[in-house]
Short mmCIF file of C-alpha atoms and ligand atoms in Angstrom, two decimals:
data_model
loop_
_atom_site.label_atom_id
_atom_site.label_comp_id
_atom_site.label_asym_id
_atom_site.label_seq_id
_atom_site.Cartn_x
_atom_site.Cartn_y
_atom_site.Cartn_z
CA UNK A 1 0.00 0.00 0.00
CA UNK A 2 1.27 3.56 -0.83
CA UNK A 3 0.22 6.95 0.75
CA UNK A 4 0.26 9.83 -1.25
CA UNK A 5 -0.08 13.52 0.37
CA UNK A 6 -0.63 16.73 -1.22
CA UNK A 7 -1.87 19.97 -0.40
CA UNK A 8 -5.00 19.22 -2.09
CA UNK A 9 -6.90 16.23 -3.65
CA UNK A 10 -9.52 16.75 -6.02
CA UNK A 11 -12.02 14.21 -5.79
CA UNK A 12 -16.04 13.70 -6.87
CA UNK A 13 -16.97 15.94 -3.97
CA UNK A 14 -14.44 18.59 -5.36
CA UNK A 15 -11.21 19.87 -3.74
CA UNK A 16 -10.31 18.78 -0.41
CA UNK A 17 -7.18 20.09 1.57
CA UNK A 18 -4.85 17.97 4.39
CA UNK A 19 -5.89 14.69 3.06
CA UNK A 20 -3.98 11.56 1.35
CA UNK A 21 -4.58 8.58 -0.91
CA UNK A 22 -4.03 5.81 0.12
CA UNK A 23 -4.03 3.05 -2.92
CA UNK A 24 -2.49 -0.39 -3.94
CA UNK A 25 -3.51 -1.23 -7.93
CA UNK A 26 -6.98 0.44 -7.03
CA UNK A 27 -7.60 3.50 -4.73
CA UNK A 28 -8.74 2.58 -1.21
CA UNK A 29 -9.30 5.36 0.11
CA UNK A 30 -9.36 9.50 0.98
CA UNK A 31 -8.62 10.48 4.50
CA UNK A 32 -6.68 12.31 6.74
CA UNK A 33 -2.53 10.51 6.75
CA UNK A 34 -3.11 9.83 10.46
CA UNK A 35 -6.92 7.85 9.92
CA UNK A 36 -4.84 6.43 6.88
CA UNK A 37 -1.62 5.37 8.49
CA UNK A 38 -4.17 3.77 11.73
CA UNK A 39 -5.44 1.67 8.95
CA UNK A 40 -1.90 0.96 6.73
CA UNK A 41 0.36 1.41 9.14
CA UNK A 42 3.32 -0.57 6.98
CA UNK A 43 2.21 1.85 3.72
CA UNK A 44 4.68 3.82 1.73
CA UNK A 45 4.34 7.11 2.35
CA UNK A 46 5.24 9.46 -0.31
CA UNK A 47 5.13 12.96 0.13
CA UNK A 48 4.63 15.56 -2.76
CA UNK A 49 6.28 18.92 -3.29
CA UNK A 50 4.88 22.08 -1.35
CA UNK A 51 1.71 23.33 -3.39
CA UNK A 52 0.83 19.79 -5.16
CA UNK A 53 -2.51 18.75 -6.17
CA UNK A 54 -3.48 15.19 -6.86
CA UNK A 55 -5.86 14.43 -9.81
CA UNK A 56 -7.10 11.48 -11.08
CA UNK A 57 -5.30 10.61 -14.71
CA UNK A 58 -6.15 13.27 -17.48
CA UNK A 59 -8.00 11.39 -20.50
CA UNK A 60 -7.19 12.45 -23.98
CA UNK A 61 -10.62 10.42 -25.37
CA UNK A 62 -10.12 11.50 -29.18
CA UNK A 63 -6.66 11.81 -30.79
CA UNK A 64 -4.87 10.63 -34.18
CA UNK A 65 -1.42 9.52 -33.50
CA UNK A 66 -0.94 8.47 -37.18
CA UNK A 67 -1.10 11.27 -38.23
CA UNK A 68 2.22 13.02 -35.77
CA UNK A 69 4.81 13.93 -38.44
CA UNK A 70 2.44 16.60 -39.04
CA UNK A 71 4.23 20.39 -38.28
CA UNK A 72 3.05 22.56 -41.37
CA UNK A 73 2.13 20.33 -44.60
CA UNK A 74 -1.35 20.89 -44.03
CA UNK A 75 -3.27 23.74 -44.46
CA UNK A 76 -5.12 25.04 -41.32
CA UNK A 77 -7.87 28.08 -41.71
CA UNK A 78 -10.78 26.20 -43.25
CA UNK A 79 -12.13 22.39 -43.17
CA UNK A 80 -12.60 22.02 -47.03
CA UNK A 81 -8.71 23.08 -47.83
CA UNK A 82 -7.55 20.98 -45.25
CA UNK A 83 -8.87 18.07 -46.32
CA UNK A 84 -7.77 18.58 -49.54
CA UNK A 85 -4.52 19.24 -47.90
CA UNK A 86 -5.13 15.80 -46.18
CA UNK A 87 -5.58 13.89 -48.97
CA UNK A 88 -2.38 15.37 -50.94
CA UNK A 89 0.26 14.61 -47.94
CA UNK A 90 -1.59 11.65 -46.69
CA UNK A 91 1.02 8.47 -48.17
CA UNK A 92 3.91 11.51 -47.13
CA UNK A 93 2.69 12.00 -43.67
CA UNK A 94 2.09 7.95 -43.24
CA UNK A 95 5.33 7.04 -44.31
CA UNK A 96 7.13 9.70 -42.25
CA UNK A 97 5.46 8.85 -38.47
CA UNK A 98 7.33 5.73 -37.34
CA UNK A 99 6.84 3.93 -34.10
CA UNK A 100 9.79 6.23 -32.70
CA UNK A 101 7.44 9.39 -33.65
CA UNK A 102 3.98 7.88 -32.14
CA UNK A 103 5.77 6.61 -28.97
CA UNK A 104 7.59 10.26 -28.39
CA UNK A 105 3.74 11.76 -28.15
CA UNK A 106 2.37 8.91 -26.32
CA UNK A 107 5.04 10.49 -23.87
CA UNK A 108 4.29 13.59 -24.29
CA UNK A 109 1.07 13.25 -23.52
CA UNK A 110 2.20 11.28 -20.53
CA UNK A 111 4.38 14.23 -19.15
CA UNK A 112 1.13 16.51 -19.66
CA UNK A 113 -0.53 14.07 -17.00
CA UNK A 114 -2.68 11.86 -19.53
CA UNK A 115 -3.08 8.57 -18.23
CA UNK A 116 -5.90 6.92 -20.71
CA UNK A 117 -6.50 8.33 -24.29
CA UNK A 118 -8.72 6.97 -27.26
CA UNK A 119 -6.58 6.14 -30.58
CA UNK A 120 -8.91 6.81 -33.80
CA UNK A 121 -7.18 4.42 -35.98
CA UNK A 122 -7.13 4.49 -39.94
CA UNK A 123 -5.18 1.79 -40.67
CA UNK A 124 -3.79 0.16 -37.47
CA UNK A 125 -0.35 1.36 -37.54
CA UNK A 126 -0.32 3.08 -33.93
CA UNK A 127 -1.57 -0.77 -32.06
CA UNK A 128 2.46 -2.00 -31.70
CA UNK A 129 3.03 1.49 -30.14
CA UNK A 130 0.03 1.44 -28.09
CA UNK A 131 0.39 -2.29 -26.47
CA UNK A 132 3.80 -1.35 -25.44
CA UNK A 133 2.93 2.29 -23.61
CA UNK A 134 1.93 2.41 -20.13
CA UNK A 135 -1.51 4.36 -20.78
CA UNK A 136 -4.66 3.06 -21.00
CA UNK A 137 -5.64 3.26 -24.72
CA UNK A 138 -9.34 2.56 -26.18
CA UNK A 139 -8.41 1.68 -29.48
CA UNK A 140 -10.77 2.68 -31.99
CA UNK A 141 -10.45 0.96 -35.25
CA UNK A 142 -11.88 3.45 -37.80
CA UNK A 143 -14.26 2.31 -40.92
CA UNK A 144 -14.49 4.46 -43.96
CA UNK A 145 -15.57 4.60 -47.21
CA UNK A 146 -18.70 5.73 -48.86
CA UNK A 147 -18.74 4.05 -52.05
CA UNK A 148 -20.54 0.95 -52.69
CA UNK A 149 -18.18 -0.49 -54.89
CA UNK A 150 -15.25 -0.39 -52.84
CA UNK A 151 -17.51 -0.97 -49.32
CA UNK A 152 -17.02 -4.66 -48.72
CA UNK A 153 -13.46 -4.49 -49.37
CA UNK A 154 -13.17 -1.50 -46.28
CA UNK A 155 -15.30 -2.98 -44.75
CA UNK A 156 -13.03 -6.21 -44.57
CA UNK A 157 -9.98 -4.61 -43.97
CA UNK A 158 -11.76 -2.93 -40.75
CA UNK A 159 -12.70 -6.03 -39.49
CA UNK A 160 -9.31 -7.54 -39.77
CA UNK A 161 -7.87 -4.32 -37.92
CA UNK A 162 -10.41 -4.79 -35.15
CA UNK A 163 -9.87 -8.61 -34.41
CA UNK A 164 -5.72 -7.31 -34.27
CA UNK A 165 -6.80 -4.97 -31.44
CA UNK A 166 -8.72 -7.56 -29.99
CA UNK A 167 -5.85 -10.13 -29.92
CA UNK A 168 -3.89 -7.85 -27.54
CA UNK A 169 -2.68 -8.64 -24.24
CA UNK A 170 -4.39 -7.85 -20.57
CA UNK A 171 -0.89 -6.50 -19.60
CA UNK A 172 -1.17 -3.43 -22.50
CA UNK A 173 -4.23 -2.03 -21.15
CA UNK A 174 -5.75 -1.47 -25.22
CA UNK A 175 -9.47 -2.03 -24.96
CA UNK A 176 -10.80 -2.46 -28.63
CA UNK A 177 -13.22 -0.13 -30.07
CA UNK A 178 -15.23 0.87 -33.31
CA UNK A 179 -15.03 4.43 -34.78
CA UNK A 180 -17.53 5.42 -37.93
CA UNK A 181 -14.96 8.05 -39.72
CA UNK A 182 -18.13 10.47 -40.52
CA UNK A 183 -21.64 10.64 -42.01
CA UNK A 184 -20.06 11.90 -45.45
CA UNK A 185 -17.56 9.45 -45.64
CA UNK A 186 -19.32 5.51 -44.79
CA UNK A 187 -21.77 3.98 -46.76
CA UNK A 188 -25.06 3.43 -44.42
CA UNK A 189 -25.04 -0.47 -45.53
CA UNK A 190 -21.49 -0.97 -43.61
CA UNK A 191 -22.07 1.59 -40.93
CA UNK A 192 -24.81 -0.44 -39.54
CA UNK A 193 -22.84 -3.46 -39.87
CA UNK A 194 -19.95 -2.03 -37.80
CA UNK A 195 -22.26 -0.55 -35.23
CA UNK A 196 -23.27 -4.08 -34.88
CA UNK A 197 -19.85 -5.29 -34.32
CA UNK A 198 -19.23 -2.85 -31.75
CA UNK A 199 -23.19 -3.59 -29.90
CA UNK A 200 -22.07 -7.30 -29.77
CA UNK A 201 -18.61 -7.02 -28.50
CA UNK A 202 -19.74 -4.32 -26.11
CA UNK A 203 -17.02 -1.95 -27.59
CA UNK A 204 -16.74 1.67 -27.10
CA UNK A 205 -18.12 3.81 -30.40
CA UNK A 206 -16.50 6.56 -31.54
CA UNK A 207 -17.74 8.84 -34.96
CA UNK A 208 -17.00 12.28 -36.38
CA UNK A 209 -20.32 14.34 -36.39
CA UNK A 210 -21.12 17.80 -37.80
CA UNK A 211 -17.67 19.14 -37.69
CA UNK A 212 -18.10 22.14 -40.72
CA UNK A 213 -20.34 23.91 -41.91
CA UNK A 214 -19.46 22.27 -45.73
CA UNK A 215 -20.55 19.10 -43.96
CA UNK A 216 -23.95 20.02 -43.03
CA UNK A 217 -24.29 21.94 -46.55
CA UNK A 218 -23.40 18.82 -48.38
CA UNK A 219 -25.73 16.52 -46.08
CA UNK A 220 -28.49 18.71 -45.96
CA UNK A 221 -28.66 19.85 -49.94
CA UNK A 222 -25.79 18.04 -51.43
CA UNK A 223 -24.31 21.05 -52.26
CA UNK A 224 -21.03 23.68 -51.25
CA UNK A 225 -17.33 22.32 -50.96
CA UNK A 226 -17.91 18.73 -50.60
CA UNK A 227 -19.48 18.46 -53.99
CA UNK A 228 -16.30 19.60 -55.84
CA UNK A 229 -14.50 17.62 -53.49
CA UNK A 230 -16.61 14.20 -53.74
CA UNK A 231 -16.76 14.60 -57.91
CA UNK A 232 -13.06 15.21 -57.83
CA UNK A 233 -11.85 12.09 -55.93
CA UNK A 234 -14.59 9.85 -55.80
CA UNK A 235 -16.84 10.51 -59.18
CA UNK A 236 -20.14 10.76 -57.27
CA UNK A 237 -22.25 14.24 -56.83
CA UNK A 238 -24.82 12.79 -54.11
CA UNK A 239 -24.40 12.58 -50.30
CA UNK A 240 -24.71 8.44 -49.09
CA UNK A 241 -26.91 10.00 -45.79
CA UNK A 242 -28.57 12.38 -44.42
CA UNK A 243 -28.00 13.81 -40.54
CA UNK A 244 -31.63 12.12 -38.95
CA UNK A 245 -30.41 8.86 -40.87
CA UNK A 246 -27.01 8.83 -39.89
CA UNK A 247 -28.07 9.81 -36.19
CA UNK A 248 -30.76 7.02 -36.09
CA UNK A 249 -28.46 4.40 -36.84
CA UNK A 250 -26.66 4.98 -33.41
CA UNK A 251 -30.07 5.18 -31.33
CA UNK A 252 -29.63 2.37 -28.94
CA UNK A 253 -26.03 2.52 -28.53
CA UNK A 254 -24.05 5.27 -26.96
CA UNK A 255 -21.54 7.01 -29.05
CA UNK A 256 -18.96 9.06 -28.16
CA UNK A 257 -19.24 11.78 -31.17
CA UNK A 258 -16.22 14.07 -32.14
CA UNK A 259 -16.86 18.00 -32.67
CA UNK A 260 -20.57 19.12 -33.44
CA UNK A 261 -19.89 22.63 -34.06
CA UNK A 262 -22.70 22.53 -36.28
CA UNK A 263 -24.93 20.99 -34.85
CA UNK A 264 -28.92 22.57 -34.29
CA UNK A 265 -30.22 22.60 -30.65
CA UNK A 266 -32.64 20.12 -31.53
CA UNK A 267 -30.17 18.04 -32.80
CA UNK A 268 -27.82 18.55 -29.74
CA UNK A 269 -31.14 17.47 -27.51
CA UNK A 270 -31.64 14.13 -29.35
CA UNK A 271 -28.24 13.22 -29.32
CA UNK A 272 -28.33 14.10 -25.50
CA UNK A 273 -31.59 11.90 -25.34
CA UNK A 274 -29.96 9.21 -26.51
CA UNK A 275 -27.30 8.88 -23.95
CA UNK A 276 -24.48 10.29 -26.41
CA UNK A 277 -21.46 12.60 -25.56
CA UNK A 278 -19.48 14.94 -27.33
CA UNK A 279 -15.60 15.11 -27.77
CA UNK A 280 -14.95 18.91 -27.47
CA UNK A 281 -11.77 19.92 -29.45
CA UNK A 282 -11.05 23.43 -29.15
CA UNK A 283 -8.20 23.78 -30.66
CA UNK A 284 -8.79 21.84 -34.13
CA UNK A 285 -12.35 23.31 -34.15
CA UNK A 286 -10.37 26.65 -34.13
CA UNK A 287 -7.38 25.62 -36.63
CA UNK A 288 -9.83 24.49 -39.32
CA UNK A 289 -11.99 27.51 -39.28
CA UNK A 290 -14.94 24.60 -38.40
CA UNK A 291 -16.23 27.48 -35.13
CA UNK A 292 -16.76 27.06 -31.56
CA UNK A 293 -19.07 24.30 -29.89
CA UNK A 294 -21.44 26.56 -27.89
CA UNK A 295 -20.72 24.20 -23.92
CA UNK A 296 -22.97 26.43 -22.11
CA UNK A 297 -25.74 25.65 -24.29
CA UNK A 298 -25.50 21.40 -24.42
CA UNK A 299 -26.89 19.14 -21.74
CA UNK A 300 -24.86 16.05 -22.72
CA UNK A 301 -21.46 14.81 -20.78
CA UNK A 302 -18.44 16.13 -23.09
CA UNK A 303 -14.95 15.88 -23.07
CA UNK A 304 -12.30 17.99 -24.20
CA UNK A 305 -9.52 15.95 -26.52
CA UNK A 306 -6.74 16.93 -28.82
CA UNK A 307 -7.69 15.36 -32.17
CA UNK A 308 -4.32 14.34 -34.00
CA UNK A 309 -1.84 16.57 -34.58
CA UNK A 310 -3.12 16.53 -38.51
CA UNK A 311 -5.15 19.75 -36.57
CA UNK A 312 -3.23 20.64 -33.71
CA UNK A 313 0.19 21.89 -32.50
CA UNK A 314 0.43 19.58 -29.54
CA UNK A 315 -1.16 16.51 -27.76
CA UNK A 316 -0.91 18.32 -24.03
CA UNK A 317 -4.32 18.30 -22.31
CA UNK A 318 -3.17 21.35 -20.53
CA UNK A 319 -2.37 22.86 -24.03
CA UNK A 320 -5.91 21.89 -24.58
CA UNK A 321 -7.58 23.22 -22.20
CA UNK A 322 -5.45 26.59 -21.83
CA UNK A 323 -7.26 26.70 -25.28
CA UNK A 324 -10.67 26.02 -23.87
CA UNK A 325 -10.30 28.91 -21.61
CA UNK A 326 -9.68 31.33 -24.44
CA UNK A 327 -11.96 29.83 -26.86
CA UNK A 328 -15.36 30.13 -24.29
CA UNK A 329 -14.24 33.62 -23.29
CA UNK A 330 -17.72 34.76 -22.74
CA UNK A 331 -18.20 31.69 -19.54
CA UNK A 332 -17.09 33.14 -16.37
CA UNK A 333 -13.49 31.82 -15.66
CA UNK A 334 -13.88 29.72 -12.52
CA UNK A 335 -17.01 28.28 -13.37
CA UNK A 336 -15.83 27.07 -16.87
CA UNK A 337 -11.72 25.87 -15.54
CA UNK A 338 -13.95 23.46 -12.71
CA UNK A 339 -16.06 22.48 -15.41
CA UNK A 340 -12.85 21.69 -17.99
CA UNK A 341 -11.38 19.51 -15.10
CA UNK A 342 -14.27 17.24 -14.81
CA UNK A 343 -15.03 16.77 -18.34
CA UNK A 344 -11.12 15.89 -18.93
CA UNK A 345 -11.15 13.50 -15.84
CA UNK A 346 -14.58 11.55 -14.45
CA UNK A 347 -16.93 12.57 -17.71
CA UNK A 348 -14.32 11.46 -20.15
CA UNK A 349 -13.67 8.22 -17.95
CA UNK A 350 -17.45 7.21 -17.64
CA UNK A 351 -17.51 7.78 -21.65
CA UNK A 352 -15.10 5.75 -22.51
CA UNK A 353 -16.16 2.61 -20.13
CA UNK A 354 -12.84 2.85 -18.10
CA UNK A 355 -12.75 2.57 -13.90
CA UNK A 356 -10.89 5.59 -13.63
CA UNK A 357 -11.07 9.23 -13.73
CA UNK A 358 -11.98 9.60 -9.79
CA UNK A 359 -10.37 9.40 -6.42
CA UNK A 360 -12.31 7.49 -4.95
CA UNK A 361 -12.27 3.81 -3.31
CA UNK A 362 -12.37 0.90 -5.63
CA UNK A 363 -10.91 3.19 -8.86
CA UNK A 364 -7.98 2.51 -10.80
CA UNK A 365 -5.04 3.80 -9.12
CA UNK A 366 -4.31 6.19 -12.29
CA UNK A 367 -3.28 9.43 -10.69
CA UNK A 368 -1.62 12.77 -11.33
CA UNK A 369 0.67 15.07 -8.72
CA UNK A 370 -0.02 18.78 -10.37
CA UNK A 371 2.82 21.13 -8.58
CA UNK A 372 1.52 24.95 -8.75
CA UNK A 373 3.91 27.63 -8.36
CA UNK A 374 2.43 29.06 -4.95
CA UNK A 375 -0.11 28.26 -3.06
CA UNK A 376 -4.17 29.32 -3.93
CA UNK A 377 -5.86 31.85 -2.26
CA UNK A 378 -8.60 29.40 -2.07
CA UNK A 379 -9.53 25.67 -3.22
CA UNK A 380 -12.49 27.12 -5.10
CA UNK A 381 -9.36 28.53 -7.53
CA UNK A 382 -7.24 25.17 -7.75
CA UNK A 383 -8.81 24.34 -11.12
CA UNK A 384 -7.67 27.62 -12.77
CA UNK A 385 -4.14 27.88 -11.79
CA UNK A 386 -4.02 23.99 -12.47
CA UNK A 387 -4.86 24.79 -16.12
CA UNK A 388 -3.16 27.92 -16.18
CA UNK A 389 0.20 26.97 -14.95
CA UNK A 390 0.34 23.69 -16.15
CA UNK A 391 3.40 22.68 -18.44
CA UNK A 392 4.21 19.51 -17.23
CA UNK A 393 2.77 17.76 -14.38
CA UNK A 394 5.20 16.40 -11.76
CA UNK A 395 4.28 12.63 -10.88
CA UNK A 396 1.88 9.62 -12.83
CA UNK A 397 0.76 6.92 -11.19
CA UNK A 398 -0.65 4.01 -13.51
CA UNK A 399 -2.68 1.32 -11.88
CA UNK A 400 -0.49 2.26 -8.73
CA UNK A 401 2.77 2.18 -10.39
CA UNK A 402 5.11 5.03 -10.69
CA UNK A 403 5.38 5.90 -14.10
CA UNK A 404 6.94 9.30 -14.21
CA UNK A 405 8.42 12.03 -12.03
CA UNK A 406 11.00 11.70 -9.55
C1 BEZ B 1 -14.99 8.49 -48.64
O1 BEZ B 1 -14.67 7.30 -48.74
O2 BEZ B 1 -16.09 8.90 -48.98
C2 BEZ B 1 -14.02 9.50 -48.07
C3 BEZ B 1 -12.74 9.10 -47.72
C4 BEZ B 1 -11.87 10.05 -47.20
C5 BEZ B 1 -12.28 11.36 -47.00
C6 BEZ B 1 -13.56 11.72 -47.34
C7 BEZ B 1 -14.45 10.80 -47.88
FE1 FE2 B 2 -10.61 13.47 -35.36
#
């Protein structure tokens, strides 16, 4: 058993002050060290540096690691552009982001305090990289393809990549999952064939929803950007779905869907009763011009995630949600940073499936030792200079083990 102390602890009931973990594999439990120590008394105890706040693991739940060697050969400003941009310097961008590339920003993203993230995989490269890493990955193998002609042969391929994730050890921590790239891009005949897979394997679900305005132009009337675009590369002028039919075909399964900029209220409150979430990504909603997902408006859980760095500058969840803070600069401050903390911690946990993302007893030991500068005025302010100061965070813990720090 190991004792960790800190200045503060931020747990379900929000921060607490003089109190320690106490935790094997699994937490066991929040208390004073003394009540803690009665009850261990041969327990480690580890002390953290003066100012140090404990948080559960930070979880990344939406993020493109094939896509690293990206600095500046895409084109950020607008969606359409970019994906043009995507296409052009896909094969260059593939062949450039070795295992040596993916497993430098699976540490990177370690060293920003992320202790579980969810891989959206296009072809499967990233599962060596993520079986060997000591984060908790939900690996979700992505389908795509909207053509009929070419469907069964995608839709093979995906199945192959998801019984490789599925043939992964208990020791890597990779939990298999199903991601639907987007309503433009996946022919409604395989879509509901994959959201089968996932309903019978109980496997997270991941899709891209409503992420530009081009999208919901070409899905609504078939016309804008994405017609060029689709009679360009794919020789068809006509969209394969429509928003109601692509959102139907997830109704009794919970999905975890990425962006929604665009989507109506209405739409927002079906998804919402449907038991969806949303994975808010400030930063590539910003990047691609795609606009700002109105959080004081939805009712459904989100979380806030990187997206690759195909749309991004880094893979730091404190990057991120420094971001978040400037992007909703009309929510009051404190408010929004203790809001930001939860969804990156027990709202991204519970979406995922994974028994972490809280200090409390019977979690995953997967914890985080934040180190401010000075000490807070109050605890109600914690969650701000967390994410405001925030480089690096000073100690992981993964399923009790010390992963990082000194
Ligand atoms: C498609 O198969 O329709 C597609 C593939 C990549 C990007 C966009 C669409
Ligand atoms: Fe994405």
């Amino acid at each position: 058993m190991k004792i960790l102390v800190a200045d503060y602890i931020y747990t379900p009931k929000g921060f607490v002050e003089y109190q320690a973990v106490a935790f094997d594999e699994k937490i066991h439990a929040v208390n004073s060290l003394e009540s803690l120590l009665a009850t261990y008394p041969k327990a480690e105890i580890i002390r953290t540096a003066p100012h140090s706040v404990i948080y559960p693991g930070f979880i990344n739940t939406h993020v493109h690691l094939e896509f690293s060697a990206n600095k500046t050969s895409l084109e950020y400003g607008s969606f359409m552009p970019w994906l043009d941009s995507v296409i052009a310097n896909r094969d260059e961008l593939m062949q450039n982001c070795d295992n040596k590339m993916m497993q430098k920003e699976c540490d990177n993203m370690l060293h920003s305090g992320i202790t579980a993230f969810g891989a959206i995989s296009s072809f499967g490269t990233e599962l060596e990289v993520c079986q060997k890493i000591p984060q908790r990955v939900v690996f979700f193998n992505e389908l795509i393809g909207s053509n009929a002609q070419y469907a069964d042969m995608l839709y093979g391929d995906f199945l192959e990549r998801v019984k490789a994730s599925q043939s992964c050890s208990r020791a890597s921590r990779v939990t298999p999952a199903v991601a639907i790239h987007s309503p433009y891009s996946v022919h409604p005949v395989i879509l509901e064939k994959a959201v089968t897979v996932a309903k019978q394997n109980s496997m997270p679900l991941s899709a891209h929803f409503l992420e530009s305005q081009a999208e919901r132009e070409w899905l609504e009337n078939g016309t804008g950007e994405f017609k060029n675009f689709f009679e360009k590369y794919f020789n068809t002028s006509t969209p394969v779905t429509t928003i109601e039919e692509f959102m139907h075909a997830f109704d009794n399964y919970p999905t975890h869907f990425a962006h929604c900029v665009q989507a109506t209220k209405d739409e927002l409150a079906y998804l919402s009763s449907k038991g969806h979430s949303i994975a808010h990504c400030p930063r590539s909603n910003r990047y691609l011009g795609c606009g700002r997902l109105k959080i004081e408006e939805i009712d459904l859980p989100f979380s806030v995630a990187t997206d690759g760095l195909s749309s991004n500058d880094s893979l730091s969840i404190f990057d991120e949600l420094r971001a978040a803070l400037m992007l909703h600069n009309d929510i009051p401050i404190q408010a929004l940073a203790a809001q930001l903390i939860k969804a990156a911690t027990s709202d991204a946990a519970e979406i995922l499936g994974l028994n972490c993302g809280k200090i409390e007893a019977d979690r995953l030991a997967d914890l985080v030792v934040v180190t401010l500068p000075d000490l807070p005025q109050t605890k109600e302010e914690v969650a701000l200079w967390s994410i405001i100061h925030t480089k690096k965070v000073s100690e992981v813990y993964i399923e009790g083990e010390k992963i990082y720090g000194k």
